[in-house]
Amino acid sequence: MFLEQNPHIDYAALKAAVEAELQRPPGRVPPPAPLRTPLANTSPAPGLPQSTVASSIGARLQRWPRVYGLARKGWHGLRAAMVAIRKRPVLHYCVRWARWQVSLPKLADLLAAQAAQADQQRAVLLRLEHTLTQRQNVLQAEIERMEHRLGTHLSANTAEHARIEGQAVLLRESLDNLQQVWQRFKSEAAQVRTAGTQAKTSTSVSSAAGAPLSTVMDKFYQDFEDAWRGPQAVIRERVAHYLPRVTAAGAGTPDAPLTDLGCGRGEWLAVLTEAGLTAFGVDSNATAIARTQAQGLTAFEADVGEWMSARASESLGAVSALHVVEHLPFEVLVRTLDEALRVLRPGGLLILETPDPANIMVATSSFWLDPSHLRPIPADLLAFTVRSRGFEAVEIERLHPVDETLWFTAGHEVGDRLNSLLYGPQDYAIIARKPQA
């Protein structure tokens, strides 16, 4: 009955529907919707009735009688066929189905053409996206390369600037030191000319070996430190304890260098320099200065009080004096603290370390082993003095207890007390800051 050529149509269901319609009486079937034909879909011109259009077409065809007759006959036959089809729903549905069958290939071709066009547009967009991605990657790589080159140049310039600034600071300090020496030389020369005799000071008294007494004592004190202060590696490990404090205070930069008063053999300066910080030392011991400078460290031979007085206000980031205050008369100590407060920038760091007389063995024995020590200073007294001179955030930090192998057995009241008095911390540190404003 049907040619099964369209895979999209269920022909079995269609056959069943047609057979059911044929077996149903015609009077009981509702009339189907009118079939829209090309002539039926033709609409007249606006404002012109259908009959007028048909009459106009008929009037034109009447010029050719045979054509007009065939057209009229065909038109009436078509109308009769349409009326007959409408009376039979099955035929009407079949005609509509055939019409759909005819239109499906065209619709499929149209959809295929649109799909092909969409694929072409998608391919063009993919090519554009690929091209844009490549150009973006090239630009990103170029930007990263330029940023890397710029960062390298900036780092090199920053390092070079810091090095030059550090050298400038050290050169300024060297110039100040030379000016102090020159002023001292001029003063001594004036005294010689006024007296008319060769000036002789206490430091020019000759020793039994014929060398100046100051040179002999400088050499003696360095030998004494080597014998009793301890190996330099041990001292460097101890003073490295202060390094985080210095970095946290922002000191040790070319703009805010650290000055170590009484730098001695230079252990603290070596630790600071290895950490990349700007620091220099001051000591009146010529032998100690020579040893420190031989290590490539920056140090100046000068009196601590005179050197501090010549410094500009708020020019230093930190001032340290490790095992120095016990060598100074109390009036000189107070004056040194005042000068330290003046030369430190706001927020600058002060570090003082000295033997702790709370340890009886230190107060009665080891402290007096150094012939240049004047008197032990209790921690509370030094902390009060530092605070009274204008410093703030003053801390006392107990350091370097005796080896525990020498202690009495712990856990006993008397033993614990003796351990505290005899084998407790041998040194203490005062840590303070200059107020911000």
Coordinates of C-alpha atoms in Angstrom, one line a residue:
M1 CA 0.0 0.0 0.0
F2 CA 2.9 2.4 0.9
L3 CA 6.5 2.6 -0.3
E4 CA 8.5 2.5 2.9
Q5 CA 11.3 4.9 1.8
N6 CA 11.3 7.4 4.7
P7 CA 13.1 6.0 7.8
H8 CA 11.5 8.7 10.0
I9 CA 7.9 7.4 9.5
D10 CA 6.3 4.5 11.3
Y11 CA 4.7 2.8 8.3
A12 CA 3.1 0.0 10.5
A13 CA 1.3 2.6 12.6
L14 CA 0.3 4.5 9.5
K15 CA -1.2 1.3 7.8
A16 CA -3.1 0.5 11.0
A17 CA -4.5 4.0 11.1
V18 CA -5.6 3.9 7.4
E19 CA -7.3 0.5 7.8
A20 CA -9.1 1.7 10.8
E21 CA -10.4 4.8 8.9
L22 CA -11.5 2.6 5.9
Q23 CA -13.6 0.3 8.2
R24 CA -15.3 3.3 10.0
P25 CA -18.6 4.5 8.5
P26 CA -18.2 7.8 6.7
G27 CA -21.0 9.5 8.5
R28 CA -19.4 9.1 11.9
V29 CA -16.0 10.6 11.0
P30 CA -15.6 14.4 11.6
P31 CA -14.6 16.3 8.5
P32 CA -10.9 17.0 8.3
A33 CA -9.4 20.4 8.3
P34 CA -9.5 22.0 4.8
L35 CA -6.5 21.2 2.7
R36 CA -4.5 24.3 1.9
T37 CA -3.6 24.3 -1.8
P38 CA -1.5 26.8 -3.7
L39 CA -4.7 28.4 -5.1
A40 CA -6.3 28.4 -1.7
N41 CA -3.3 30.1 -0.2
T42 CA -3.3 32.8 -2.8
S43 CA -4.6 36.0 -1.2
P44 CA -6.1 38.9 -3.2
A45 CA -4.6 42.3 -3.2
P46 CA -5.4 44.5 -0.2
G47 CA -8.9 45.9 -0.6
L48 CA -9.8 43.6 -3.6
P49 CA -12.3 40.7 -3.0
Q50 CA -11.5 37.0 -4.1
S51 CA -14.2 37.0 -6.8
T52 CA -12.7 40.1 -8.4
V53 CA -9.3 38.5 -8.7
A54 CA -10.8 35.4 -10.2
S55 CA -12.8 37.4 -12.7
S56 CA -9.7 39.4 -13.6
I57 CA -7.7 36.2 -14.3
G58 CA -10.6 34.7 -16.3
A59 CA -11.0 37.9 -18.3
R60 CA -7.3 37.7 -19.3
L61 CA -7.5 33.9 -20.2
Q62 CA -10.6 34.6 -22.4
R63 CA -8.2 36.0 -25.1
W64 CA -7.1 32.4 -25.7
P65 CA -10.4 30.3 -25.8
R66 CA -8.7 26.9 -25.8
V67 CA -6.4 27.8 -22.9
Y68 CA -9.3 29.3 -21.1
G69 CA -11.4 26.2 -21.6
L70 CA -8.7 23.9 -20.4
A71 CA -7.9 26.1 -17.4
R72 CA -11.6 26.3 -16.5
K73 CA -12.1 22.6 -16.9
G74 CA -9.0 21.8 -14.8
W75 CA -10.0 24.3 -12.2
H76 CA -13.5 22.8 -11.8
G77 CA -12.0 19.3 -11.8
L78 CA -9.5 20.3 -9.1
R79 CA -12.3 21.8 -7.0
A80 CA -14.4 18.7 -7.4
A81 CA -11.4 16.5 -6.5
M82 CA -10.8 18.6 -3.4
V83 CA -14.4 18.3 -2.4
A84 CA -14.3 14.6 -2.8
I85 CA -11.1 14.3 -0.9
R86 CA -12.5 16.3 2.0
K87 CA -15.4 13.9 2.2
R88 CA -13.0 11.0 2.6
P89 CA -10.7 11.7 5.6
V90 CA -8.3 8.9 4.8
L91 CA -7.5 10.3 1.3
H92 CA -7.3 13.7 2.8
Y93 CA -4.7 12.5 5.4
C94 CA -2.8 10.7 2.7
V95 CA -2.6 13.8 0.5
R96 CA -1.3 15.8 3.5
W97 CA 1.2 13.0 4.3
A98 CA 2.4 13.0 0.6
R99 CA 2.8 16.7 0.8
W100 CA 4.9 16.4 3.9
Q101 CA 7.0 13.7 2.2
V102 CA 7.7 16.1 -0.6
S103 CA 8.7 18.9 1.7
L104 CA 10.9 16.8 4.0
P105 CA 13.9 16.6 1.6
K106 CA 13.8 20.3 1.1
L107 CA 13.7 20.9 4.8
A108 CA 16.5 18.4 5.4
D109 CA 18.6 20.2 2.7
L110 CA 17.9 23.5 4.3
L111 CA 18.9 22.2 7.8
A112 CA 22.0 20.6 6.3
A113 CA 23.0 23.9 4.6
Q114 CA 22.5 25.8 7.8
A115 CA 24.5 23.2 9.7
A116 CA 27.3 23.4 7.2
Q117 CA 27.3 27.2 7.4
A118 CA 27.3 27.0 11.2
D119 CA 30.3 24.5 11.0
Q120 CA 32.1 26.9 8.8
Q121 CA 31.5 29.8 11.1
R122 CA 32.6 27.6 14.1
A123 CA 35.8 26.7 12.2
V124 CA 36.5 30.4 11.5
L125 CA 35.9 31.2 15.2
L126 CA 38.2 28.4 16.3
R127 CA 41.0 29.7 14.0
L128 CA 40.5 33.2 15.3
E129 CA 40.6 31.9 18.9
H130 CA 43.8 29.9 18.2
T131 CA 45.4 32.9 16.5
L132 CA 44.4 35.2 19.5
T133 CA 45.7 32.6 22.0
Q134 CA 49.1 32.4 20.2
R135 CA 49.4 36.2 20.1
Q136 CA 48.4 36.4 23.7
N137 CA 51.0 33.8 24.7
V138 CA 53.7 35.6 22.7
L139 CA 52.8 38.9 24.3
Q140 CA 52.7 37.3 27.8
A141 CA 56.1 35.7 27.2
E142 CA 57.5 39.1 26.1
I143 CA 56.0 40.8 29.1
E144 CA 57.5 38.2 31.4
R145 CA 60.9 38.5 29.7
M146 CA 60.8 42.3 30.0
E147 CA 59.7 42.1 33.7
H148 CA 62.5 39.7 34.4
R149 CA 65.1 42.0 32.8
L150 CA 63.7 45.0 34.6
G151 CA 63.7 43.1 37.9
T152 CA 67.3 42.0 37.3
H153 CA 68.4 45.6 36.6
L154 CA 66.5 46.9 39.6
S155 CA 68.0 44.3 41.9
A156 CA 71.5 45.0 40.6
N157 CA 70.9 48.8 40.9
T158 CA 69.5 48.4 44.4
A159 CA 72.5 46.2 45.5
E160 CA 74.9 48.6 43.9
H161 CA 73.2 51.6 45.6
A162 CA 73.3 49.9 49.0
R163 CA 76.9 49.1 48.5
I164 CA 77.8 52.6 47.6
E165 CA 75.7 54.0 50.4
G166 CA 77.5 51.7 52.9
Q167 CA 80.9 52.8 51.5
A168 CA 79.8 56.4 51.8
V169 CA 78.9 55.9 55.4
L170 CA 82.2 54.2 56.2
L171 CA 84.1 56.9 54.3
R172 CA 82.3 59.6 56.2
E173 CA 83.1 57.9 59.5
S174 CA 86.8 57.6 58.4
L175 CA 86.8 61.3 57.5
D176 CA 85.4 62.1 60.9
N177 CA 87.9 60.0 62.6
L178 CA 90.8 61.6 60.7
Q179 CA 89.4 65.0 61.6
Q180 CA 89.4 64.0 65.3
V181 CA 93.0 62.8 65.1
W182 CA 94.0 66.0 63.3
Q183 CA 92.4 68.2 65.9
R184 CA 94.0 66.2 68.6
F185 CA 97.4 66.5 66.8
K186 CA 97.0 70.3 66.4
S187 CA 96.1 70.7 70.1
E188 CA 99.1 68.7 71.2
A189 CA 101.4 70.7 68.8
A190 CA 100.1 73.9 70.3
Q191 CA 100.8 72.7 73.8
V192 CA 104.4 71.8 72.7
R193 CA 105.0 75.2 71.2
T194 CA 103.5 77.0 74.3
A195 CA 105.6 75.1 76.8
G196 CA 108.7 75.2 74.7
T197 CA 109.5 71.6 75.6
Q198 CA 108.6 68.3 74.2
A199 CA 105.2 67.3 75.5
K200 CA 105.1 64.1 77.3
T201 CA 102.0 62.4 78.4
S202 CA 101.4 59.4 80.6
T203 CA 101.0 57.3 77.6
S204 CA 104.6 58.1 76.5
V205 CA 106.3 56.7 79.5
S206 CA 108.6 53.9 78.4
S207 CA 108.4 50.4 79.7
A208 CA 111.4 48.4 80.7
A209 CA 111.6 47.1 77.1
G210 CA 111.7 50.6 75.8
A211 CA 108.3 50.6 74.1
P212 CA 105.5 53.1 74.9
L213 CA 103.4 52.1 77.9
S214 CA 100.1 52.4 75.9
T215 CA 101.4 50.0 73.3
V216 CA 102.5 47.5 75.9
M217 CA 99.1 47.7 77.7
D218 CA 97.2 47.4 74.4
K219 CA 99.1 44.2 73.6
F220 CA 98.8 42.9 77.2
Y221 CA 95.0 43.4 77.1
Q222 CA 94.6 41.5 73.8
D223 CA 96.7 38.6 75.2
F224 CA 94.5 38.7 78.3
E225 CA 91.3 38.5 76.2
D226 CA 92.7 35.6 74.2
A227 CA 93.4 33.8 77.4
W228 CA 90.3 34.6 79.5
R229 CA 87.5 36.0 77.3
G230 CA 87.2 32.8 75.3
P231 CA 87.8 31.6 71.7
Q232 CA 86.4 33.9 69.0
A233 CA 84.2 31.2 67.6
V234 CA 82.4 30.8 71.0
I235 CA 82.0 34.6 71.4
R236 CA 80.6 34.9 67.9
E237 CA 78.0 32.3 68.7
R238 CA 77.1 34.1 71.9
V239 CA 76.7 37.6 70.4
A240 CA 74.7 36.2 67.4
H241 CA 71.9 36.1 69.9
Y242 CA 71.3 39.8 69.4
L243 CA 71.1 39.6 65.6
P244 CA 67.2 39.2 65.4
R245 CA 66.9 42.2 67.7
V246 CA 68.9 44.3 65.3
T247 CA 67.0 43.3 62.2
A248 CA 63.7 43.7 63.9
A249 CA 64.6 47.3 64.8
G250 CA 65.5 48.1 61.2
A251 CA 69.1 48.8 62.1
G252 CA 72.2 47.9 60.1
T253 CA 71.2 49.7 56.9
P254 CA 73.3 52.3 55.1
D255 CA 70.9 55.0 56.5
A256 CA 70.8 53.5 60.0
P257 CA 74.1 51.7 60.7
L258 CA 75.1 50.0 63.9
T259 CA 78.0 51.2 66.0
D260 CA 79.7 48.8 68.4
L261 CA 81.5 50.7 71.2
G262 CA 84.6 48.9 72.5
C263 CA 84.5 46.5 69.6
G264 CA 87.6 44.6 70.8
R265 CA 88.5 41.7 68.5
G266 CA 85.5 42.3 66.3
E267 CA 83.4 39.2 66.9
W268 CA 80.1 41.1 66.9
L269 CA 81.1 43.1 63.8
A270 CA 81.9 39.9 62.0
V271 CA 78.5 38.5 62.7
L272 CA 76.8 41.7 61.5
T273 CA 78.8 41.9 58.4
E274 CA 78.2 38.3 57.4
A275 CA 74.5 39.0 57.8
G276 CA 74.8 41.7 55.2
L277 CA 74.3 44.6 57.7
T278 CA 76.2 47.9 57.8
A279 CA 78.2 48.2 61.1
F280 CA 81.5 49.6 62.3
G281 CA 83.3 49.6 65.6
V282 CA 85.2 52.0 67.8
D283 CA 87.9 51.1 70.3
S284 CA 90.8 53.0 72.0
N285 CA 93.0 49.9 71.8
A286 CA 95.2 50.2 68.8
T287 CA 96.2 46.5 68.8
A288 CA 92.5 45.5 68.8
I289 CA 91.7 47.9 66.0
A290 CA 94.5 46.4 63.9
R291 CA 93.3 42.9 64.4
T292 CA 89.7 43.9 63.6
Q293 CA 90.7 45.7 60.4
A294 CA 92.9 42.8 59.4
Q295 CA 89.6 40.7 59.1
G296 CA 88.3 43.2 56.6
L297 CA 86.0 44.8 59.1
T298 CA 85.4 48.6 59.6
A299 CA 86.8 49.9 62.9
F300 CA 88.2 53.2 64.2
E301 CA 90.7 53.9 66.9
A302 CA 89.2 56.6 69.0
D303 CA 88.1 57.4 72.5
V304 CA 84.5 56.3 72.8
G305 CA 83.2 59.5 74.5
E306 CA 85.0 61.8 71.9
W307 CA 83.8 59.7 69.0
M308 CA 80.1 59.7 70.2
S309 CA 80.3 63.5 70.8
A310 CA 81.3 64.0 67.2
R311 CA 78.4 62.1 65.7
A312 CA 75.4 63.8 64.1
S313 CA 72.1 63.5 65.9
E314 CA 69.7 60.7 64.9
S315 CA 72.4 59.2 62.6
L316 CA 72.6 55.7 63.9
G317 CA 70.1 52.8 64.0
A318 CA 71.7 50.9 66.9
V319 CA 74.4 51.3 69.5
S320 CA 75.9 48.3 71.2
A321 CA 78.5 48.1 74.1
L322 CA 79.3 44.6 75.1
H323 CA 81.4 44.3 78.3
V324 CA 82.2 48.1 78.2
V325 CA 80.2 49.8 80.9
E326 CA 82.1 48.0 83.7
H327 CA 85.2 49.8 82.5
L328 CA 83.7 53.3 82.7
P329 CA 83.4 55.7 85.7
F330 CA 79.7 56.2 86.5
E331 CA 79.7 59.8 85.3
V332 CA 81.2 58.7 82.0
L333 CA 78.6 56.0 81.7
V334 CA 75.8 58.5 82.2
R335 CA 77.3 60.8 79.6
T336 CA 77.8 57.9 77.2
L337 CA 74.1 57.0 77.5
D338 CA 73.1 60.6 76.9
E339 CA 75.2 60.7 73.7
A340 CA 73.7 57.3 72.6
L341 CA 70.2 58.7 73.0
R342 CA 71.1 61.7 70.9
V343 CA 72.8 59.9 68.0
L344 CA 70.1 57.2 67.8
R345 CA 67.2 57.7 65.4
P346 CA 63.7 57.4 66.8
G347 CA 63.0 53.8 67.7
G348 CA 66.8 53.1 67.6
L349 CA 68.2 50.1 69.6
L350 CA 70.5 50.1 72.6
I351 CA 72.3 46.9 73.6
L352 CA 74.5 46.7 76.8
E353 CA 76.1 43.6 78.1
T354 CA 78.1 43.3 81.3
P355 CA 79.0 40.7 84.0
D356 CA 76.2 39.9 86.4
P357 CA 77.1 40.4 90.1
A358 CA 74.0 38.4 91.2
N359 CA 76.3 35.4 90.5
I360 CA 78.5 35.3 93.6
M361 CA 81.4 33.6 91.7
V362 CA 81.3 36.5 89.2
A363 CA 81.0 39.3 91.8
T364 CA 83.8 37.9 94.1
S365 CA 86.2 36.3 91.7
S366 CA 86.0 36.3 87.9
F367 CA 84.9 40.0 87.6
W368 CA 88.2 41.1 89.3
L369 CA 90.3 39.0 87.1
D370 CA 90.2 41.8 84.5
P371 CA 92.5 44.6 85.8
S372 CA 90.6 47.3 83.8
H373 CA 87.3 46.6 85.5
L374 CA 86.2 49.3 87.9
R375 CA 83.2 47.9 89.7
P376 CA 80.3 45.5 88.9
I377 CA 77.0 47.1 88.1
P378 CA 73.8 45.3 89.4
A379 CA 71.2 44.8 86.7
D380 CA 68.5 46.8 88.4
L381 CA 70.9 49.8 88.8
L382 CA 71.9 49.8 85.1
A383 CA 68.3 49.3 84.0
F384 CA 67.2 52.2 86.1
T385 CA 70.0 54.4 84.8
V386 CA 69.2 53.6 81.2
R387 CA 65.5 54.4 81.8
S388 CA 66.3 57.6 83.6
R389 CA 68.3 58.9 80.7
G390 CA 65.2 58.7 78.4
F391 CA 65.1 55.2 77.0
E392 CA 62.0 53.1 77.0
A393 CA 61.0 49.4 76.7
V394 CA 64.0 48.6 78.9
E395 CA 64.5 44.8 79.3
I396 CA 66.9 42.7 81.5
E397 CA 68.0 39.5 79.9
R398 CA 70.1 37.0 81.9
L399 CA 72.8 35.2 79.9
H400 CA 75.4 32.5 79.9
P401 CA 74.8 30.2 83.0
V402 CA 77.6 28.0 84.2
D403 CA 77.8 24.5 82.8
E404 CA 75.3 22.3 84.5
T405 CA 77.9 19.6 85.1
L406 CA 79.1 21.8 88.0
W407 CA 75.7 22.2 89.6
F408 CA 74.6 20.7 92.9
T409 CA 72.0 18.0 92.6
A410 CA 68.8 19.6 91.6
G411 CA 65.5 19.1 93.5
H412 CA 66.9 20.1 96.9
E413 CA 66.0 23.5 98.3
V414 CA 69.6 24.3 99.4
G415 CA 71.1 22.9 96.3
D416 CA 68.8 24.9 94.0
R417 CA 69.6 28.0 96.0
L418 CA 73.3 27.5 95.7
N419 CA 73.0 26.7 92.0
S420 CA 71.2 30.1 91.5
L421 CA 73.8 32.0 93.5
L422 CA 77.0 30.3 92.4
Y423 CA 76.2 28.9 89.0
G424 CA 73.5 31.1 87.6
P425 CA 73.8 33.5 84.6
Q426 CA 77.3 35.0 84.5
D427 CA 76.2 38.0 82.3
Y428 CA 73.1 40.1 81.6
A429 CA 72.0 42.4 78.9
I430 CA 70.1 45.6 78.9
I431 CA 67.9 46.0 75.8
A432 CA 66.2 49.4 75.3
R433 CA 64.7 51.6 72.6
K434 CA 64.8 55.4 71.9
P435 CA 61.2 56.7 72.0
Q436 CA 59.6 57.3 68.6
A437 CA 58.8 60.9 69.3

